[in-house]
XYZ file of C-alpha atoms in Angstrom:
717
model
C 231.640 35.860 187.422
C 234.085 33.016 187.802
C 236.485 33.038 184.854
C 238.661 29.969 184.533
C 236.080 27.206 184.622
C 236.680 24.178 182.377
C 235.282 24.138 178.859
C 232.591 21.640 179.850
C 231.169 24.058 182.420
C 231.081 26.844 179.815
C 229.372 24.564 177.313
C 226.716 23.509 179.824
C 226.008 27.149 180.642
C 225.683 28.102 176.960
C 223.356 25.177 176.265
C 221.134 26.382 179.109
C 221.283 29.909 177.677
C 220.018 28.747 174.287
C 217.323 26.545 175.808
C 216.119 28.598 178.763
C 216.622 32.172 177.582
C 216.478 32.023 173.789
C 213.843 29.299 173.533
C 215.755 26.849 171.332
C 214.902 23.162 171.543
C 217.679 20.883 172.788
C 218.194 17.997 170.376
C 220.743 16.230 172.544
C 224.348 15.126 172.630
C 225.059 13.731 169.165
C 228.531 12.363 169.790
C 227.490 8.771 169.026
C 224.547 9.504 166.720
C 224.860 8.108 163.217
C 224.156 10.176 160.134
C 224.588 13.674 161.555
C 223.905 16.077 158.687
C 223.665 19.754 157.835
C 220.158 18.982 156.542
C 218.239 16.936 159.086
C 215.522 15.661 156.760
C 213.046 14.527 159.414
C 213.124 17.890 161.182
C 212.807 19.873 157.948
C 210.027 17.628 156.608
C 208.112 18.005 159.886
C 208.370 21.809 159.662
C 207.228 21.890 156.029
C 204.338 19.509 156.752
C 203.235 21.772 159.599
C 203.186 24.640 157.101
C 200.867 22.899 154.674
C 203.182 21.572 151.969
C 202.323 18.239 150.350
C 204.423 15.096 150.610
C 205.436 15.441 146.948
C 206.400 19.134 147.317
C 208.496 18.326 150.373
C 210.254 15.460 148.605
C 211.177 17.612 145.601
C 212.298 20.524 147.826
C 214.529 18.246 149.926
C 216.046 16.729 146.784
C 216.863 20.138 145.278
C 218.243 21.470 148.566
C 220.527 18.454 149.058
C 221.731 18.720 145.456
C 222.617 22.399 145.939
C 224.460 21.615 149.183
C 226.473 18.697 147.802
C 227.694 19.602 144.325
C 231.063 17.859 144.445
C 232.442 19.707 141.420
C 231.779 23.111 143.019
C 233.592 25.072 145.722
C 232.260 25.497 149.250
C 231.587 29.173 148.400
C 229.471 28.226 145.354
C 227.534 25.544 147.228
C 226.919 27.863 150.171
C 225.715 30.587 147.820
C 223.364 28.159 146.055
C 221.927 26.971 149.380
C 221.529 30.547 150.621
C 219.558 31.430 147.503
C 217.120 28.571 148.221
C 216.818 29.601 151.872
C 216.346 33.262 150.994
C 213.963 33.033 148.045
C 212.423 29.567 148.400
C 212.820 26.330 146.446
C 211.061 26.361 143.043
C 209.080 23.119 142.943
C 207.170 21.741 139.968
C 205.403 18.481 140.804
C 203.778 17.804 137.429
C 204.378 18.857 133.843
C 202.114 21.688 132.811
C 201.430 22.795 136.384
C 202.499 26.117 137.870
C 205.838 26.118 139.703
C 205.366 26.541 143.450
C 207.860 28.082 145.853
C 208.541 26.041 148.976
C 209.688 28.434 151.697
C 212.249 26.703 153.913
C 212.299 29.581 156.433
C 209.520 31.915 157.552
C 211.306 35.257 157.210
C 208.288 37.408 158.069
C 207.422 35.632 161.340
C 210.709 34.456 162.919
C 209.064 32.912 165.975
C 207.198 30.425 163.775
C 210.429 28.710 162.744
C 211.796 25.732 164.685
C 215.037 26.746 166.430
C 217.179 24.003 167.958
C 220.705 23.156 169.083
C 222.682 19.950 169.348
C 226.026 19.469 171.080
C 229.077 17.363 170.268
C 227.841 16.822 166.719
C 230.202 14.182 165.341
C 230.933 14.719 161.639
C 232.167 11.600 159.916
C 233.817 12.815 156.762
C 237.305 11.975 155.613
C 238.492 12.859 159.107
C 236.197 12.940 162.097
C 235.496 16.285 163.786
C 233.045 17.315 166.486
C 231.724 20.924 166.680
C 230.750 21.875 170.243
C 227.330 23.305 169.383
C 225.391 23.432 166.105
C 222.427 25.781 165.581
C 219.546 24.484 163.455
C 216.621 26.384 161.948
C 213.926 23.997 160.698
C 216.472 21.188 160.703
C 219.020 23.115 158.594
C 222.414 23.770 160.199
C 222.899 27.553 160.084
C 225.468 28.099 162.868
C 228.510 26.392 164.370
C 229.916 27.419 167.759
C 233.332 26.390 169.085
C 233.888 27.054 172.793
C 237.208 27.216 174.659
C 238.032 27.582 178.325
C 239.344 30.972 179.349
C 242.979 29.814 179.304
C 242.733 28.975 175.592
C 242.412 31.871 173.141
C 239.450 32.428 170.871
C 241.873 32.148 167.968
C 242.184 28.430 168.696
C 238.444 28.079 168.229
C 238.562 30.101 165.018
C 241.391 27.974 163.622
C 239.460 24.828 164.533
C 236.470 26.122 162.571
C 238.722 26.963 159.624
C 240.307 23.530 159.528
C 236.881 21.893 159.775
C 235.963 23.647 156.510
C 238.872 22.093 154.604
C 238.105 19.353 152.025
C 240.195 16.826 153.971
C 237.958 17.325 157.009
C 234.239 18.207 156.826
C 233.835 20.903 154.190
C 230.512 19.341 153.112
C 228.823 20.218 156.397
C 229.391 23.980 155.983
C 227.453 24.379 152.726
C 224.351 25.396 154.739
C 226.137 27.268 157.546
C 225.602 31.044 157.731
C 227.375 31.902 161.012
C 230.611 30.572 162.467
C 231.176 31.491 166.108
C 234.108 31.055 168.484
C 234.174 32.156 172.114
C 235.403 31.810 175.654
C 234.596 33.387 179.005
C 237.566 35.756 179.144
C 237.583 37.182 175.603
C 233.934 36.965 174.593
C 232.633 36.111 171.117
C 233.951 36.364 167.546
C 232.028 35.542 164.382
C 232.489 35.115 160.656
C 231.114 33.317 157.612
C 232.414 30.355 155.622
C 235.872 31.168 154.282
C 236.410 34.147 156.598
C 240.124 34.403 157.380
C 241.137 34.438 161.027
C 242.205 38.107 160.918
C 238.763 39.138 159.626
C 236.642 37.431 162.302
C 234.404 40.101 163.820
C 233.401 41.297 167.284
C 229.889 42.455 168.165
C 229.299 45.508 170.394
C 225.986 46.462 171.949
C 224.880 47.760 175.361
C 228.510 48.146 176.427
C 227.549 49.580 179.800
C 226.008 46.230 180.764
C 228.701 44.111 182.458
C 226.350 41.928 184.469
C 227.428 38.705 182.753
C 230.035 37.150 180.506
C 230.444 38.911 177.145
C 230.182 35.498 175.513
C 226.695 35.047 176.933
C 225.703 38.653 176.357
C 226.511 38.655 172.648
C 225.112 35.189 171.954
C 221.854 36.469 173.461
C 222.034 39.506 171.147
C 223.029 37.805 167.902
C 221.173 34.493 168.284
C 217.817 35.752 169.487
C 215.248 34.400 167.064
C 214.312 37.739 165.531
C 217.911 38.971 165.237
C 219.286 35.718 163.786
C 216.579 35.613 161.104
C 217.069 39.310 160.328
C 220.843 38.926 160.011
C 220.402 35.965 157.676
C 217.794 37.723 155.533
C 219.109 41.286 155.259
C 222.796 41.213 156.116
C 224.456 38.351 154.228
C 226.542 39.366 151.218
C 228.288 37.267 148.574
C 230.873 39.699 147.239
C 233.116 38.567 144.400
C 234.092 35.225 145.917
C 233.998 36.323 149.564
C 231.031 35.796 151.855
C 230.574 38.722 154.233
C 228.600 39.384 157.388
C 228.065 42.872 158.842
C 230.165 44.488 161.513
C 228.059 45.805 164.347
C 228.404 49.443 163.239
C 227.202 48.519 159.733
C 224.198 46.721 161.167
C 223.175 49.639 163.373
C 223.804 52.173 160.584
C 221.435 50.292 158.285
C 218.832 49.934 161.046
C 218.989 53.696 161.644
C 218.832 54.393 157.894
C 215.781 52.134 157.539
C 213.887 54.394 159.950
C 214.839 57.461 157.897
C 213.817 55.764 154.651
C 210.432 54.768 156.046
C 209.873 58.403 157.040
C 211.166 59.623 153.668
C 213.983 61.537 155.384
C 217.592 61.898 154.328
C 220.767 62.318 156.356
C 224.474 61.517 156.584
C 226.114 58.182 157.382
C 229.569 59.166 158.680
C 231.798 56.081 158.882
C 235.550 56.478 159.029
C 237.775 55.502 156.100
C 238.305 51.758 155.772
C 235.337 50.696 157.907
C 233.215 49.354 155.047
C 230.891 52.104 153.777
C 230.489 50.250 150.480
C 228.912 47.261 152.227
C 226.464 49.600 153.966
C 225.518 51.090 150.602
C 224.943 47.686 149.005
C 222.905 46.265 151.895
C 220.821 49.426 152.300
C 220.097 49.611 148.565
C 219.047 45.935 148.546
C 216.736 46.528 151.509
C 215.113 49.615 149.984
C 214.474 47.962 146.617
C 213.097 44.798 148.213
C 210.838 46.527 150.736
C 209.534 49.355 148.572
C 208.331 48.170 145.140
C 208.138 51.788 143.940
C 211.679 52.677 144.997
C 214.565 53.631 142.717
C 218.121 53.995 144.036
C 220.656 56.294 142.380
C 224.247 56.240 143.612
C 226.179 59.398 142.852
C 229.894 60.011 143.251
C 232.271 62.697 142.041
C 235.190 60.748 140.582
C 235.257 58.382 137.648
C 237.314 55.745 139.459
C 234.829 55.786 142.368
C 231.945 55.509 139.914
C 233.597 52.429 138.387
C 234.294 51.030 141.855
C 230.656 51.419 142.938
C 229.514 49.639 139.787
C 232.002 46.833 140.439
C 230.994 46.441 144.097
C 227.306 46.062 143.261
C 227.954 43.711 140.353
C 230.244 41.550 142.503
C 227.507 41.427 145.122
C 225.037 40.129 142.538
C 223.108 43.389 142.158
C 222.773 44.617 138.571
C 223.414 48.338 138.371
C 223.088 50.648 135.364
C 226.024 53.028 135.020
C 224.843 56.121 133.171
C 227.223 58.122 131.010
C 225.478 61.497 131.116
C 222.923 63.474 133.057
C 220.569 63.214 130.103
C 220.848 59.414 130.087
C 220.233 59.276 133.841
C 217.077 61.358 133.563
C 215.933 59.265 130.600
C 216.372 56.107 132.686
C 214.540 57.623 135.672
C 211.598 58.573 133.472
C 211.019 54.834 132.917
C 210.143 52.164 135.477
C 213.430 50.267 135.047
C 216.268 49.941 135.853
C 215.696 50.445 139.556
C 219.385 50.719 140.528
C 221.627 53.276 138.815
C 224.903 55.109 139.355
C 226.217 58.364 137.935
C 228.907 61.007 138.295
C 227.852 64.228 140.009
C 229.562 66.226 137.264
C 226.934 64.967 134.832
C 224.468 67.247 136.614
C 226.238 70.457 135.633
C 225.820 72.376 132.374
C 228.982 73.979 131.083
C 227.101 76.497 128.949
C 225.157 77.850 131.917
C 227.075 81.021 132.738
C 224.320 82.310 134.983
C 224.099 79.400 137.413
C 221.259 80.848 139.470
C 219.168 81.304 136.335
C 220.042 77.729 135.342
C 218.826 76.439 138.717
C 215.589 78.450 138.481
C 214.989 77.023 135.022
C 215.465 73.470 136.356
C 213.222 74.109 139.339
C 210.450 75.506 137.152
C 210.516 72.471 134.857
C 211.692 69.499 136.961
C 212.277 66.221 135.163
C 209.596 63.575 135.459
C 210.769 60.537 137.397
C 208.984 57.243 137.871
C 208.854 55.900 141.415
C 210.289 57.098 144.720
C 213.910 58.105 144.177
C 216.530 57.602 146.892
C 219.899 59.160 146.076
C 223.053 57.843 147.788
C 225.782 60.481 147.561
C 229.219 58.928 148.009
C 231.999 61.099 149.501
C 229.314 63.675 150.257
C 231.748 66.110 151.884
C 233.114 67.286 148.530
C 231.381 68.937 145.547
C 227.973 67.729 146.636
C 227.819 70.621 149.094
C 228.172 73.155 146.272
C 226.566 74.243 143.047
C 226.520 70.855 141.366
C 224.489 69.463 144.229
C 222.016 72.306 143.866
C 221.567 71.233 140.264
C 221.078 67.623 141.329
C 218.445 68.663 143.884
C 216.713 70.779 141.256
C 216.647 67.905 138.758
C 215.242 65.455 141.360
C 213.313 67.732 143.749
C 211.348 64.945 145.448
C 214.253 62.574 145.982
C 215.534 61.540 149.410
C 219.283 62.228 149.702
C 221.508 60.055 151.900
C 225.141 61.118 152.130
C 228.069 58.775 152.836
C 231.455 60.002 153.995
C 234.424 58.969 156.102
C 235.988 62.406 156.280
C 235.122 65.011 158.940
C 232.824 67.779 157.824
C 234.820 70.955 158.206
C 232.913 73.893 159.624
C 233.004 75.613 156.244
C 231.007 72.629 154.884
C 228.662 71.969 157.753
C 225.839 74.379 156.929
C 225.399 73.334 153.316
C 225.912 69.668 154.171
C 223.276 69.680 156.885
C 220.883 71.661 154.698
C 221.326 69.160 151.879
C 221.177 65.941 153.877
C 219.440 66.796 157.157
C 221.813 65.723 159.931
C 223.481 62.495 160.956
C 221.871 59.084 160.552
C 224.780 57.197 162.122
C 228.428 57.879 162.981
C 231.431 55.604 163.474
C 234.607 57.484 164.359
C 238.230 56.740 163.609
C 239.075 56.238 167.278
C 236.223 53.739 167.602
C 237.356 51.818 164.526
C 240.918 51.601 165.861
C 239.681 50.435 169.258
C 237.477 47.813 167.601
C 240.383 46.680 165.399
C 238.404 47.478 162.271
C 241.267 49.645 160.985
C 244.830 50.285 162.096
C 246.096 53.361 163.848
C 248.537 55.605 162.014
C 252.114 56.582 162.795
C 253.430 59.845 161.395
C 256.992 60.921 160.653
C 258.115 64.196 159.106
C 261.317 63.758 157.108
C 263.280 66.747 155.959
C 265.235 65.008 153.245
C 267.364 68.085 152.513
C 268.420 68.522 156.121
C 268.920 64.814 156.746
C 271.200 64.158 153.817
C 273.071 67.387 153.269
C 276.335 66.403 154.982
C 278.397 63.322 155.804
C 277.558 63.620 159.490
C 273.853 63.774 158.762
C 274.120 60.816 156.404
C 275.876 58.826 159.136
C 273.228 59.842 161.662
C 270.505 58.963 159.172
C 272.076 55.546 158.594
C 272.262 54.862 162.338
C 268.653 55.871 162.841
C 267.533 53.716 159.949
C 269.435 50.666 161.180
C 268.563 51.022 164.856
C 267.005 47.567 165.065
C 269.804 45.735 163.245
C 272.826 43.956 164.689
C 276.408 44.854 163.754
C 276.690 42.145 161.098
C 273.499 43.322 159.392
C 274.700 46.928 159.501
C 278.028 45.969 157.937
C 276.270 44.128 155.129
C 274.061 47.137 154.435
C 277.047 49.483 154.496
C 278.664 47.468 151.714
C 275.598 48.085 149.599
C 275.259 51.727 150.628
C 278.957 52.513 150.904
C 278.944 55.317 148.343
C 275.990 57.119 149.859
C 277.916 60.107 151.204
C 279.185 61.000 147.749
C 276.012 60.098 145.918
C 273.459 61.726 148.161
C 275.352 64.910 148.928
C 275.590 65.671 145.218
C 272.259 64.356 143.956
C 269.000 66.189 143.491
C 266.319 66.210 146.122
C 264.220 63.690 144.147
C 267.181 61.308 143.975
C 267.436 61.544 147.734
C 263.764 60.726 148.180
C 264.166 57.705 145.904
C 267.145 56.447 147.915
C 265.332 57.132 151.177
C 262.390 54.976 150.068
C 264.604 52.173 148.751
C 266.488 52.146 152.032
C 263.194 51.781 153.918
C 262.486 48.677 151.842
C 265.811 47.288 153.089
C 265.200 47.781 156.804
C 261.498 48.261 157.619
C 259.945 44.929 158.666
C 256.822 44.911 156.476
C 258.687 46.290 153.476
C 261.826 44.169 153.755
C 259.756 40.992 154.167
C 257.952 41.869 150.897
C 254.599 41.422 152.659
C 253.895 45.142 152.459
C 254.277 47.872 149.884
C 253.902 51.635 149.554
C 252.397 54.574 147.676
C 254.375 57.715 146.807
C 252.296 60.868 146.240
C 253.981 63.271 143.797
C 252.988 66.889 143.318
C 252.380 66.720 139.545
C 252.180 64.266 136.661
C 255.600 65.479 135.521
C 257.151 64.778 138.932
C 255.392 61.399 139.089
C 256.967 60.477 135.748
C 260.328 61.825 136.910
C 260.156 59.660 140.027
C 259.155 56.677 137.904
C 262.186 57.047 135.613
C 264.486 57.388 138.627
C 263.104 54.177 140.159
C 263.700 52.370 136.854
C 267.439 52.729 137.527
C 267.122 50.900 140.838
C 266.132 47.366 141.950
C 262.527 48.626 141.720
C 262.612 48.361 137.921
C 259.608 46.275 136.892
C 258.221 46.459 140.426
C 256.845 49.981 140.504
C 254.214 51.765 138.427
C 252.909 55.266 137.839
C 249.130 55.823 138.022
C 247.875 59.294 137.088
C 245.034 60.880 135.126
C 247.287 61.203 132.061
C 246.562 59.268 128.868
C 249.108 59.918 126.076
C 247.791 61.534 122.900
C 249.974 62.571 119.956
C 248.518 66.083 119.985
C 249.980 66.542 123.470
C 253.410 67.216 121.973
C 252.802 68.408 118.396
C 253.320 72.040 119.406
C 255.991 71.486 122.009
C 259.165 71.939 119.909
C 261.182 74.693 121.577
C 263.901 74.715 118.943
C 266.516 74.369 121.646
C 267.061 70.606 121.526
C 265.638 70.315 125.027
C 262.726 68.175 126.140
C 259.763 70.059 127.575
C 257.794 68.732 130.560
C 254.926 67.694 128.275
C 257.300 65.855 125.966
C 258.923 64.104 128.932
C 255.555 62.928 130.289
C 254.467 61.796 126.809
C 257.701 59.878 126.146
C 257.638 58.273 129.615
C 254.104 56.971 129.105
C 254.780 55.921 125.505
C 257.728 53.841 126.687
C 255.951 52.152 129.597
C 252.898 51.332 127.468
C 254.693 50.032 124.372
C 254.445 46.333 125.306
C 250.987 46.457 126.882
C 248.349 44.284 125.222
C 245.071 46.149 125.484
C 242.224 44.518 127.386
C 238.935 44.673 125.427
C 236.922 47.725 126.394
C 239.943 49.500 127.908
C 242.637 51.835 126.661
C 246.284 50.835 126.946
C 246.650 53.168 129.922
C 243.628 51.658 131.706
C 244.934 48.132 131.040
C 248.341 49.070 132.474
C 246.808 50.673 135.567
C 244.436 47.773 136.285
C 247.318 45.294 136.088
C 249.451 47.474 138.371
C 246.651 47.816 140.946
C 245.934 44.084 140.868
C 249.608 43.218 141.454
C 249.837 45.830 144.213
C 246.919 44.226 146.082
C 247.607 40.552 145.363
C 251.397 40.347 144.909
C 253.127 43.071 146.942
C 256.540 41.504 146.291
C 256.020 42.098 142.566
C 254.560 45.602 142.840
C 256.403 47.384 145.619
C 255.489 50.989 144.855
C 252.733 52.951 143.143
C 253.540 56.556 142.220
C 250.387 58.696 142.087
C 249.247 62.324 142.056
C 245.504 62.282 142.742
C 244.265 58.860 141.666
C 243.948 55.977 144.166
C 243.938 58.344 147.156
C 240.242 57.738 147.759
C 238.326 54.485 147.647
C 241.386 52.326 146.926
C 241.531 49.415 149.373
C 244.878 47.631 149.360
C 245.616 45.738 152.608
C 249.354 45.272 151.811
C 249.820 49.065 151.584
C 251.778 49.901 154.731
C 253.628 53.148 153.937
C 252.444 56.369 152.318
C 255.199 58.761 151.243
C 253.887 62.278 150.683
C 255.849 64.693 148.490
C 252.942 66.951 147.642
C 251.257 69.843 149.395
C 247.901 68.506 150.583
C 245.292 69.620 153.082
C 241.855 68.989 154.507
C 239.818 66.183 152.924
C 242.403 65.160 150.348
C 245.062 64.698 153.003
C 242.753 62.886 155.427
C 241.654 60.386 152.810
C 245.128 59.816 151.408
C 246.754 58.854 154.688
C 244.029 56.275 155.298
C 245.198 54.216 152.325
C 247.532 52.557 154.839
C 245.063 51.685 157.611
C 243.616 48.417 156.252
C 244.159 45.206 158.233
C 246.592 42.709 156.728
C 247.887 40.120 159.172
C 249.631 40.286 162.523
C 252.842 41.724 161.067
C 251.028 44.917 160.064
C 250.568 46.853 163.291
C 250.194 50.419 161.980
C 249.835 52.428 158.827
C 252.925 54.611 158.383
C 252.899 58.123 156.960
C 256.209 59.647 155.825
C 255.801 63.345 155.133
C 258.485 65.035 153.030
C 256.529 68.301 152.987
C 256.075 68.647 156.776
C 252.342 69.097 156.292
C 251.625 68.862 160.020
C 254.292 71.310 161.193
C 251.728 73.702 162.653
C 250.081 70.967 164.678
C 252.820 70.060 167.121
C 252.310 70.284 170.847
C 254.702 71.545 173.492
C 256.193 68.083 173.997
C 257.094 67.878 170.315
C 255.108 64.711 169.746
C 252.702 66.480 167.415
C 249.297 65.490 166.212
C 248.151 63.222 163.441
C 244.560 63.032 164.413
C 243.113 61.946 161.164
C 239.618 62.353 162.456
C 238.365 64.191 165.494
C 237.882 61.821 168.399
C 235.028 64.036 169.455
C 232.924 64.298 166.313
C 230.411 67.057 167.023
C 227.129 65.263 166.433
C 224.956 68.338 166.905
C 226.947 70.992 165.072
C 227.984 68.607 162.321
C 231.469 70.012 161.906
C 234.887 70.445 163.432
C 237.495 73.121 162.896
C 240.405 72.183 160.610
C 242.899 73.167 163.317
C 241.311 70.701 165.745
C 241.138 67.770 163.342
C 244.608 66.433 164.005
C 245.215 66.959 167.670
C 244.244 63.796 169.478
C 245.671 60.640 167.973
C 249.230 61.332 166.837
C 251.726 58.757 167.929
C 255.284 59.884 168.197
C 257.072 59.087 164.924
C 258.651 55.658 165.202
C 261.401 54.117 163.183
């Protein structure tokens, strides 16, 4: 392979690839052609005529399609979504009053080869400012793909940025209302892809047949993704409009769903093991959509074990345009399943237990002898399946729905103590995507770990000086002097203050010197060991510059009865009274959102600011909440001041591994409890392997003492 050829040579080769190998028609070089459009009416009309539609039906369908694509008062996202709906489900056409509405199918989804695939090059777009995409992909005359090519000395990012600017209103936004795939590539780096509106940092890379290096990766992956069958399948089954963001699948999501489809067809369950942060929720949504669309008798129940995850699942499906019924009790769930609708439901696993059942085995036998009647074929998605679903509550769930197919989703390694019950319940792995793979593919960030003994660090003047030097290692003398003015009283303050005061000062100092934190582009979570300590930390931060820019999020909701019996008669405030008064104070000016408590309103606002405005919400103080299923790209540091282990620890530290721009290179874990002290190697560099790099596919489990021994990077300042 000769890397370094000019862009024209690459473009000629790719045109030949589409024509000779993929079987696309070549429409020509359209640099001087007038009227280039995203809907080539002659081509589309010819396709529809060939498929038996009348002249009137075609005219109405074209009119409605063009209207959907060119609504000037709507955003590109809304127009693209409207067009996609017409492509996906057909254009409803009524030619005469009183006649039945027909559906004009613009694409033959069932028989991909019967569509007309074509490409044109140098397609001049004459909008407000002229632009010229290198190659445009058409299906039945509708532009569904745009490809920008660069020579190997120009990065793919240049092609991505060109595509992004082309979508701006001042350029040719109108053209992209029909476009489903945006590609950029060159001979040296390969191929990247996204949808309309996809930010540069979220453009994706495909991986398939990695052992085959016989040709350019650009060619290889265009052949994979743009083959007629694959392109039609991706458009039909793998496009998601999710709360204002259009999403396409990563390769591991695509292959997980393909593997799961085989299991579903065979009425078999299993486990989809995808590491934290790699998009399990998208897999759940797309798989549920596929099951419900391809099996008219199917019902899908999504079960999780935490209320906030249950709410999140409901929100994800609703944002994706899929109506889901959130049941409030096991009885309600079974009542819903005994009817034909709704077909998509979610519930908490705890709803399957029965508190009055002291003899659990007898309870299970009773359920098994009189199973509930369910309508349809039930497929149960069990989120975070490594936790309580392996125990008694899952036995109850299986007894209540004995004929259901169970598919487990997790991103946490199955410890050996879990493996037997997990494999018995779910039946082995459907698909796996490991942490090391996700880091390599730049789906998530790697993690850097640092144990900080706050007592040892700050117990003497010498240690404070050493701590200050270590903290300011990357600063010049002038910057150090300026910081010393601000921190000049630290020796006296920190040597006499409590341990919690020292932690507070340690965190605030990080926000002064750590790049992501000091730039206010990143923020942090502090994990406290109890609700009382979380409130104590919160009150301490209120006496610092963090006042108004930090929040406490716990399971506590203040009730007057919490403190009615707390009077000790000693004029001292008990822990319960302190927690109650702290929450009462922070909630006093909160205006309740309809349908929420004051506490829920406060927490939702805090989470929203944390995700969207990191400069205005620098720190969240938590105990258990938000340590699973909470995706916040700005979150860069996790400070742990709580004894944690196994699944809880693994999930918590992955709150920091989400991508968020080039200035976020790692997720940082600061451990005040030295949780990994027993996992340090002879060189002292230690081991923060969040997930085993060698997930045991056959045994289905790994020992806890092996889980953290591969990926630790030496703690970095």
